[in-house]
Structure formats: structure tokens, C-alpha cells
Amino acid sequence: MSTSLTTCEWKKVFYEKMEVAKPADSWELIIDPNLKPNELAPGWKQYLEQHASGRFHCSWCWHTWQSAHVVILFHMYLDRAQRAGSVRMRVFKQLCHQCGTARLDESSMLEENIEGLVDNLITSLREQCYDEDGGQYRIHVASRPDGGPHRSEFCEACQEGIVHWKPSEKLLEEEATTYTFSGASKPSTQEGSGFNFFSLRWCLIGASLCLLIVYLQFSFRGSSFF
């Protein structure tokens, strides 16, 4: 059964996966609530996760809501000489639209979501810090429907100018495109099948006629002989 992870468990997942991905290097993960997008020190790289899903809990009215619009900002730096790296991380918060309080609330995430997000981070880290092919990124969609359309006035990331889209809508567009192309290809397949069917039928008719002619010839010769 999935359980929500704390900040310490975020670090635990990161350290375990980095030990496998880059065992010769030492990496640390630091939670930095003051991290700003596109404000990078020399040598630092940025990765912005825009597709995370999480659950929020209002600390004032106890209202809870699911969101597929959780934004996570990462800043990464690798000291190649020391074989040591650092990742600073910020999970953007959301306001409760139920009670209207100005208190920003943090999200909790399920274990499988955290592991996938760390995989995305390591993919970006390998590409930007190690100049490697990191592989395929994973898109994370909320395990249950969220509370409706995204309301940017309650989103901390939107208020700081970060534009992010809803992954479920993008996936629906991709699925629709795939369906359109697959549907368009069906008539040609059916036409090809029909052509093969008629060709086979005419071949069988021709072969039957040939056999009939041969049979009649032998029958005629036999009757003439007697």
C-alpha cells in the first residue's frame, strides 16, 4: 500500500537511486523554499518538473484536494574535480480555495510518484551535469481526478511566472492523434485485404476452368479411342 513521504524520505529515495546511477560520486539533496527559477549561480543547471501530482491539506480548515499541477524546481551542480554534487529542491505550494486563507500549503505525494520524479531528476542530471544520454522522461498524472480546472490565482508557481500545463490534457491530445492516424490507416488495410481476396477468387476460377478443359479433352480422346 502506498504511503505519503516526508522530506527525509525524499532524500532517502534520491540517495538510493544516485548510489546506483553514479556510485563513484557523492551527491546531496537540499530543500530550499527560497529557490528561484532561472536565478542560477555560475556552473549550476536547472530542471523544472511541471507534471507532478500531489495531494494538499489545508492547515486551517482541513480541506483536502488533489492536483495534477504540482511544480518542483531543481538546481544542480557537479564539481567534477571533487566528484561531488549538490541538488537544491523546491516544491511549490498552493492556496486553499475553500476557506480563502492566505496560508500556503505543502503537498504530499505517493511513493511511486516520488520515485518517478527522482528518476526524471536523475535523467536531467545525467544530461546536464555529465553530458550523457539520460533516457526517457516520465509523465506523471494524478492517480485520481483532480478538483477541476487549474486556478492560477491559488498556485504559487503561477504567481511567480512559471507557466505549466496539465499533463492529462496533453496525454488526451496525444491519444486522439494516435487514434486518428490508426483510424486513417484502416481503410487502406481493408482495401488491400479485399484486393487479395478477389485475386485469389479469380485464380481459383481460372484453375477450375483449366482442370475442366483438361478433363473434357481426356474424356473426348477416350471416347474416340473406343
PDB file of C-alpha atoms in Angstrom, residues 6-199:
ATOM      1  CA  THR A   6       8.239  13.129   4.226  1.00  0.00           C
ATOM      2  CA  THR A   7      11.206  15.302   3.319  1.00  0.00           C
ATOM      3  CA  CYS A   8      13.558  12.750   4.873  1.00  0.00           C
ATOM      4  CA  GLU A   9      12.110  10.033   2.678  1.00  0.00           C
ATOM      5  CA  TRP A  10      12.517  12.278  -0.387  1.00  0.00           C
ATOM      6  CA  LYS A  11      16.216  12.320   0.424  1.00  0.00           C
ATOM      7  CA  LYS A  12      16.271   8.588   1.067  1.00  0.00           C
ATOM      8  CA  VAL A  13      14.869   7.824  -2.394  1.00  0.00           C
ATOM      9  CA  PHE A  14      17.291  10.272  -4.027  1.00  0.00           C
ATOM     10  CA  TYR A  15      20.373   8.877  -2.268  1.00  0.00           C
ATOM     11  CA  GLU A  16      19.436   5.285  -3.032  1.00  0.00           C
ATOM     12  CA  LYS A  17      18.922   5.971  -6.726  1.00  0.00           C
ATOM     13  CA  MET A  18      22.060   8.116  -7.054  1.00  0.00           C
ATOM     14  CA  GLU A  19      24.093   5.349  -5.437  1.00  0.00           C
ATOM     15  CA  VAL A  20      23.027   3.138  -8.330  1.00  0.00           C
ATOM     16  CA  ALA A  21      23.277   5.787 -11.074  1.00  0.00           C
ATOM     17  CA  LYS A  22      26.614   7.358 -10.011  1.00  0.00           C
ATOM     18  CA  PRO A  23      28.258   5.242  -7.298  1.00  0.00           C
ATOM     19  CA  ALA A  24      31.655   6.953  -7.693  1.00  0.00           C
ATOM     20  CA  ASP A  25      30.282  10.432  -6.909  1.00  0.00           C
ATOM     21  CA  SER A  26      28.842  11.928  -3.739  1.00  0.00           C
ATOM     22  CA  TRP A  27      25.560  13.844  -4.028  1.00  0.00           C
ATOM     23  CA  GLU A  28      23.432  15.773  -1.539  1.00  0.00           C
ATOM     24  CA  LEU A  29      19.812  16.936  -1.729  1.00  0.00           C
ATOM     25  CA  ILE A  30      18.870  20.202  -0.008  1.00  0.00           C
ATOM     26  CA  ILE A  31      15.309  21.503   0.399  1.00  0.00           C
ATOM     27  CA  ASP A  32      15.362  25.237  -0.357  1.00  0.00           C
ATOM     28  CA  PRO A  33      11.973  27.042  -0.146  1.00  0.00           C
ATOM     29  CA  ASN A  34      13.597  30.262  -1.419  1.00  0.00           C
ATOM     30  CA  LEU A  35      14.842  28.782  -4.702  1.00  0.00           C
ATOM     31  CA  LYS A  36      14.001  30.983  -7.697  1.00  0.00           C
ATOM     32  CA  PRO A  37      13.565  29.839 -11.308  1.00  0.00           C
ATOM     33  CA  ASN A  38      16.264  30.949 -13.751  1.00  0.00           C
ATOM     34  CA  GLU A  39      18.367  32.522 -10.991  1.00  0.00           C
ATOM     35  CA  LEU A  40      21.455  30.337 -11.221  1.00  0.00           C
ATOM     36  CA  ALA A  41      24.941  30.708  -9.804  1.00  0.00           C
ATOM     37  CA  PRO A  42      27.829  30.053 -12.238  1.00  0.00           C
ATOM     38  CA  GLY A  43      28.074  26.376 -13.136  1.00  0.00           C
ATOM     39  CA  TRP A  44      24.619  25.482 -11.840  1.00  0.00           C
ATOM     40  CA  LYS A  45      21.961  23.831 -14.010  1.00  0.00           C
ATOM     41  CA  GLN A  46      18.179  23.906 -13.717  1.00  0.00           C
ATOM     42  CA  TYR A  47      15.472  21.300 -14.123  1.00  0.00           C
ATOM     43  CA  LEU A  48      11.787  22.182 -13.757  1.00  0.00           C
ATOM     44  CA  GLU A  49       9.341  19.337 -13.128  1.00  0.00           C
ATOM     45  CA  GLN A  50       5.931  20.510 -14.322  1.00  0.00           C
ATOM     46  CA  HIS A  51       3.971  17.264 -14.371  1.00  0.00           C
ATOM     47  CA  ALA A  52       3.899  16.141 -10.736  1.00  0.00           C
ATOM     48  CA  SER A  53       0.714  15.106  -8.974  1.00  0.00           C
ATOM     49  CA  GLY A  54       0.155  15.583  -5.269  1.00  0.00           C
ATOM     50  CA  ARG A  55      -2.419  15.959  -2.540  1.00  0.00           C
ATOM     51  CA  PHE A  56      -2.812  19.128  -0.479  1.00  0.00           C
ATOM     52  CA  HIS A  57      -4.178  19.520   3.028  1.00  0.00           C
ATOM     53  CA  CYS A  58      -5.237  22.933   4.323  1.00  0.00           C
ATOM     54  CA  SER A  59      -3.779  23.531   7.767  1.00  0.00           C
ATOM     55  CA  TRP A  60      -6.578  25.998   8.574  1.00  0.00           C
ATOM     56  CA  CYS A  61      -9.908  24.444   7.516  1.00  0.00           C
ATOM     57  CA  TRP A  62      -8.679  20.843   6.936  1.00  0.00           C
ATOM     58  CA  HIS A  63      -9.885  20.885   3.335  1.00  0.00           C
ATOM     59  CA  THR A  64      -8.003  18.446   1.090  1.00  0.00           C
ATOM     60  CA  TRP A  65      -7.648  18.467  -2.677  1.00  0.00           C
ATOM     61  CA  GLN A  66      -5.803  16.605  -5.412  1.00  0.00           C
ATOM     62  CA  SER A  67      -3.759  18.469  -8.018  1.00  0.00           C
ATOM     63  CA  ALA A  68      -2.026  17.399 -11.215  1.00  0.00           C
ATOM     64  CA  HIS A  69      -0.257  20.775 -11.406  1.00  0.00           C
ATOM     65  CA  VAL A  70       2.427  20.490  -8.730  1.00  0.00           C
ATOM     66  CA  VAL A  71       5.622  22.230  -9.846  1.00  0.00           C
ATOM     67  CA  ILE A  72       9.045  21.240  -8.498  1.00  0.00           C
ATOM     68  CA  LEU A  73      12.187  23.276  -9.170  1.00  0.00           C
ATOM     69  CA  PHE A  74      15.682  21.756  -9.036  1.00  0.00           C
ATOM     70  CA  HIS A  75      19.078  23.462  -9.229  1.00  0.00           C
ATOM     71  CA  MET A  76      22.032  21.122  -9.785  1.00  0.00           C
ATOM     72  CA  TYR A  77      25.799  21.487  -9.576  1.00  0.00           C
ATOM     73  CA  LEU A  78      28.615  18.970 -10.067  1.00  0.00           C
ATOM     74  CA  ASP A  79      32.216  19.549  -9.002  1.00  0.00           C
ATOM     75  CA  ARG A  80      33.998  17.156 -11.345  1.00  0.00           C
ATOM     76  CA  ALA A  81      37.363  17.536  -9.607  1.00  0.00           C
ATOM     77  CA  GLN A  82      35.943  16.643  -6.190  1.00  0.00           C
ATOM     78  CA  ARG A  83      33.433  14.154  -7.661  1.00  0.00           C
ATOM     79  CA  ALA A  84      30.736  15.753  -5.529  1.00  0.00           C
ATOM     80  CA  GLY A  85      27.402  17.251  -6.483  1.00  0.00           C
ATOM     81  CA  SER A  86      24.545  19.170  -4.920  1.00  0.00           C
ATOM     82  CA  VAL A  87      20.844  19.435  -5.753  1.00  0.00           C
ATOM     83  CA  ARG A  88      18.613  22.158  -4.335  1.00  0.00           C
ATOM     84  CA  MET A  89      14.905  21.488  -4.498  1.00  0.00           C
ATOM     85  CA  ARG A  90      11.723  23.498  -4.053  1.00  0.00           C
ATOM     86  CA  VAL A  91       8.167  22.143  -4.199  1.00  0.00           C
ATOM     87  CA  PHE A  92       5.777  24.992  -4.981  1.00  0.00           C
ATOM     88  CA  LYS A  93       2.729  25.297  -2.752  1.00  0.00           C
ATOM     89  CA  GLN A  94      -0.938  26.072  -3.342  1.00  0.00           C
ATOM     90  CA  LEU A  95      -3.555  28.128  -1.526  1.00  0.00           C
ATOM     91  CA  CYS A  96      -6.780  26.620  -0.253  1.00  0.00           C
ATOM     92  CA  HIS A  97      -9.680  27.934  -2.355  1.00  0.00           C
ATOM     93  CA  GLN A  98     -12.203  26.622   0.167  1.00  0.00           C
ATOM     94  CA  CYS A  99     -11.539  28.958   3.089  1.00  0.00           C
ATOM     95  CA  GLY A 100      -9.643  31.721   1.269  1.00  0.00           C
ATOM     96  CA  THR A 101      -6.789  31.858   3.766  1.00  0.00           C
ATOM     97  CA  ALA A 102      -3.508  33.339   2.582  1.00  0.00           C
ATOM     98  CA  ARG A 103      -1.558  30.458   4.102  1.00  0.00           C
ATOM     99  CA  LEU A 104       0.284  28.369   1.506  1.00  0.00           C
ATOM    100  CA  ASP A 105       0.084  24.617   1.999  1.00  0.00           C
ATOM    101  CA  GLU A 106       2.557  21.937   1.034  1.00  0.00           C
ATOM    102  CA  SER A 107       1.692  18.835  -0.953  1.00  0.00           C
ATOM    103  CA  SER A 108       2.145  15.205  -0.011  1.00  0.00           C
ATOM    104  CA  MET A 109       2.969  12.629  -2.660  1.00  0.00           C
ATOM    105  CA  LEU A 110       2.710   8.898  -3.011  1.00  0.00           C
ATOM    106  CA  GLU A 111       5.783   6.721  -3.044  1.00  0.00           C
ATOM    107  CA  GLU A 112       5.513   5.663  -6.686  1.00  0.00           C
ATOM    108  CA  ASN A 113       5.153   9.316  -7.733  1.00  0.00           C
ATOM    109  CA  ILE A 114       8.244  10.347  -5.766  1.00  0.00           C
ATOM    110  CA  GLU A 115      10.330   7.562  -7.270  1.00  0.00           C
ATOM    111  CA  GLY A 116       9.285   8.539 -10.782  1.00  0.00           C
ATOM    112  CA  LEU A 117      10.050  12.206 -10.113  1.00  0.00           C
ATOM    113  CA  VAL A 118      13.505  11.316  -8.820  1.00  0.00           C
ATOM    114  CA  ASP A 119      14.034   9.255 -11.979  1.00  0.00           C
ATOM    115  CA  ASN A 120      13.226  12.371 -14.025  1.00  0.00           C
ATOM    116  CA  LEU A 121      15.647  14.414 -11.922  1.00  0.00           C
ATOM    117  CA  ILE A 122      18.447  11.901 -12.456  1.00  0.00           C
ATOM    118  CA  THR A 123      17.716  11.848 -16.195  1.00  0.00           C
ATOM    119  CA  SER A 124      18.141  15.628 -16.348  1.00  0.00           C
ATOM    120  CA  LEU A 125      21.169  15.495 -14.068  1.00  0.00           C
ATOM    121  CA  ARG A 126      22.931  12.975 -16.310  1.00  0.00           C
ATOM    122  CA  GLU A 127      22.194  15.080 -19.389  1.00  0.00           C
ATOM    123  CA  GLN A 128      23.224  18.455 -17.974  1.00  0.00           C
ATOM    124  CA  CYS A 129      25.974  17.587 -15.490  1.00  0.00           C
ATOM    125  CA  TYR A 130      27.528  14.512 -17.125  1.00  0.00           C
ATOM    126  CA  ASP A 131      26.763  15.198 -20.817  1.00  0.00           C
ATOM    127  CA  GLU A 132      25.160  11.769 -21.117  1.00  0.00           C
ATOM    128  CA  ASP A 133      22.008  10.486 -22.745  1.00  0.00           C
ATOM    129  CA  GLY A 134      19.718  10.432 -19.743  1.00  0.00           C
ATOM    130  CA  GLY A 135      16.972   8.377 -21.353  1.00  0.00           C
ATOM    131  CA  GLN A 136      13.206   8.827 -21.402  1.00  0.00           C
ATOM    132  CA  TYR A 137      11.366  11.210 -19.090  1.00  0.00           C
ATOM    133  CA  ARG A 138       8.247  10.002 -17.323  1.00  0.00           C
ATOM    134  CA  ILE A 139       4.968  11.963 -17.282  1.00  0.00           C
ATOM    135  CA  HIS A 140       3.075  11.805 -14.016  1.00  0.00           C
ATOM    136  CA  VAL A 141      -0.689  12.060 -13.992  1.00  0.00           C
ATOM    137  CA  ALA A 142      -2.700  12.156 -10.785  1.00  0.00           C
ATOM    138  CA  SER A 143      -3.917   8.721  -9.722  1.00  0.00           C
ATOM    139  CA  ARG A 144      -7.410  10.161  -9.265  1.00  0.00           C
ATOM    140  CA  PRO A 145      -9.192  13.088 -10.986  1.00  0.00           C
ATOM    141  CA  ASP A 146      -8.262  16.474  -9.553  1.00  0.00           C
ATOM    142  CA  GLY A 147     -10.709  19.071  -8.348  1.00  0.00           C
ATOM    143  CA  GLY A 148     -11.335  20.636 -11.752  1.00  0.00           C
ATOM    144  CA  PRO A 149      -9.516  23.190 -13.912  1.00  0.00           C
ATOM    145  CA  HIS A 150      -6.307  24.694 -12.608  1.00  0.00           C
ATOM    146  CA  ARG A 151      -6.806  28.030 -10.821  1.00  0.00           C
ATOM    147  CA  SER A 152      -3.630  30.031 -11.232  1.00  0.00           C
ATOM    148  CA  GLU A 153      -4.582  32.592  -8.572  1.00  0.00           C
ATOM    149  CA  PHE A 154      -4.147  29.878  -5.918  1.00  0.00           C
ATOM    150  CA  CYS A 155      -0.900  28.462  -7.352  1.00  0.00           C
ATOM    151  CA  GLU A 156       2.427  29.702  -6.012  1.00  0.00           C
ATOM    152  CA  ALA A 157       4.259  28.669  -9.189  1.00  0.00           C
ATOM    153  CA  CYS A 158       1.836  30.586 -11.416  1.00  0.00           C
ATOM    154  CA  GLN A 159       2.153  33.670  -9.218  1.00  0.00           C
ATOM    155  CA  GLU A 160       5.917  33.574  -9.758  1.00  0.00           C
ATOM    156  CA  GLY A 161       5.501  33.444 -13.524  1.00  0.00           C
ATOM    157  CA  ILE A 162       6.022  29.725 -14.153  1.00  0.00           C
ATOM    158  CA  VAL A 163       3.813  28.515 -16.994  1.00  0.00           C
ATOM    159  CA  HIS A 164       2.931  24.856 -16.715  1.00  0.00           C
ATOM    160  CA  TRP A 165       0.349  22.675 -18.437  1.00  0.00           C
ATOM    161  CA  LYS A 166      -1.914  19.872 -17.313  1.00  0.00           C
ATOM    162  CA  PRO A 167      -0.426  16.504 -18.352  1.00  0.00           C
ATOM    163  CA  SER A 168      -3.768  14.731 -18.584  1.00  0.00           C
ATOM    164  CA  GLU A 169      -4.901  17.150 -21.326  1.00  0.00           C
ATOM    165  CA  LYS A 170      -1.667  16.644 -23.266  1.00  0.00           C
ATOM    166  CA  LEU A 171      -1.979  12.893 -22.996  1.00  0.00           C
ATOM    167  CA  LEU A 172      -5.552  13.083 -24.264  1.00  0.00           C
ATOM    168  CA  GLU A 173      -4.344  15.082 -27.283  1.00  0.00           C
ATOM    169  CA  GLU A 174      -1.624  12.522 -27.996  1.00  0.00           C
ATOM    170  CA  GLU A 175      -4.107   9.662 -27.660  1.00  0.00           C
ATOM    171  CA  ALA A 176      -6.535  11.431 -30.012  1.00  0.00           C
ATOM    172  CA  THR A 177      -3.755  11.979 -32.565  1.00  0.00           C
ATOM    173  CA  THR A 178      -2.704   8.345 -32.342  1.00  0.00           C
ATOM    174  CA  TYR A 179      -6.314   7.218 -32.779  1.00  0.00           C
ATOM    175  CA  THR A 180      -6.757   9.486 -35.811  1.00  0.00           C
ATOM    176  CA  PHE A 181      -3.696   8.105 -37.558  1.00  0.00           C
ATOM    177  CA  SER A 182      -4.564   4.499 -36.743  1.00  0.00           C
ATOM    178  CA  GLY A 183      -8.144   5.056 -37.897  1.00  0.00           C
ATOM    179  CA  ALA A 184      -6.971   6.619 -41.156  1.00  0.00           C
ATOM    180  CA  SER A 185      -4.789   3.625 -41.905  1.00  0.00           C
ATOM    181  CA  LYS A 186      -7.623   1.106 -41.574  1.00  0.00           C
ATOM    182  CA  PRO A 187      -9.315   1.707 -44.984  1.00  0.00           C
ATOM    183  CA  SER A 188      -6.084   1.044 -46.881  1.00  0.00           C
ATOM    184  CA  THR A 189      -5.645  -2.180 -44.937  1.00  0.00           C
ATOM    185  CA  GLN A 190      -9.169  -3.244 -45.751  1.00  0.00           C
ATOM    186  CA  GLU A 191      -8.729  -2.330 -49.406  1.00  0.00           C
ATOM    187  CA  GLY A 192      -5.583  -4.420 -49.548  1.00  0.00           C
ATOM    188  CA  SER A 193      -7.403  -7.356 -47.984  1.00  0.00           C
ATOM    189  CA  GLY A 194     -10.250  -7.019 -50.498  1.00  0.00           C
ATOM    190  CA  PHE A 195      -7.832  -6.956 -53.417  1.00  0.00           C
ATOM    191  CA  ASN A 196      -6.122 -10.118 -52.223  1.00  0.00           C
ATOM    192  CA  PHE A 197      -9.476 -11.842 -51.772  1.00  0.00           C
ATOM    193  CA  PHE A 198     -10.655 -11.089 -55.298  1.00  0.00           C
ATOM    194  CA  SER A 199      -7.302 -12.067 -56.790  1.00  0.00           C
TER     195      SER A 199
END
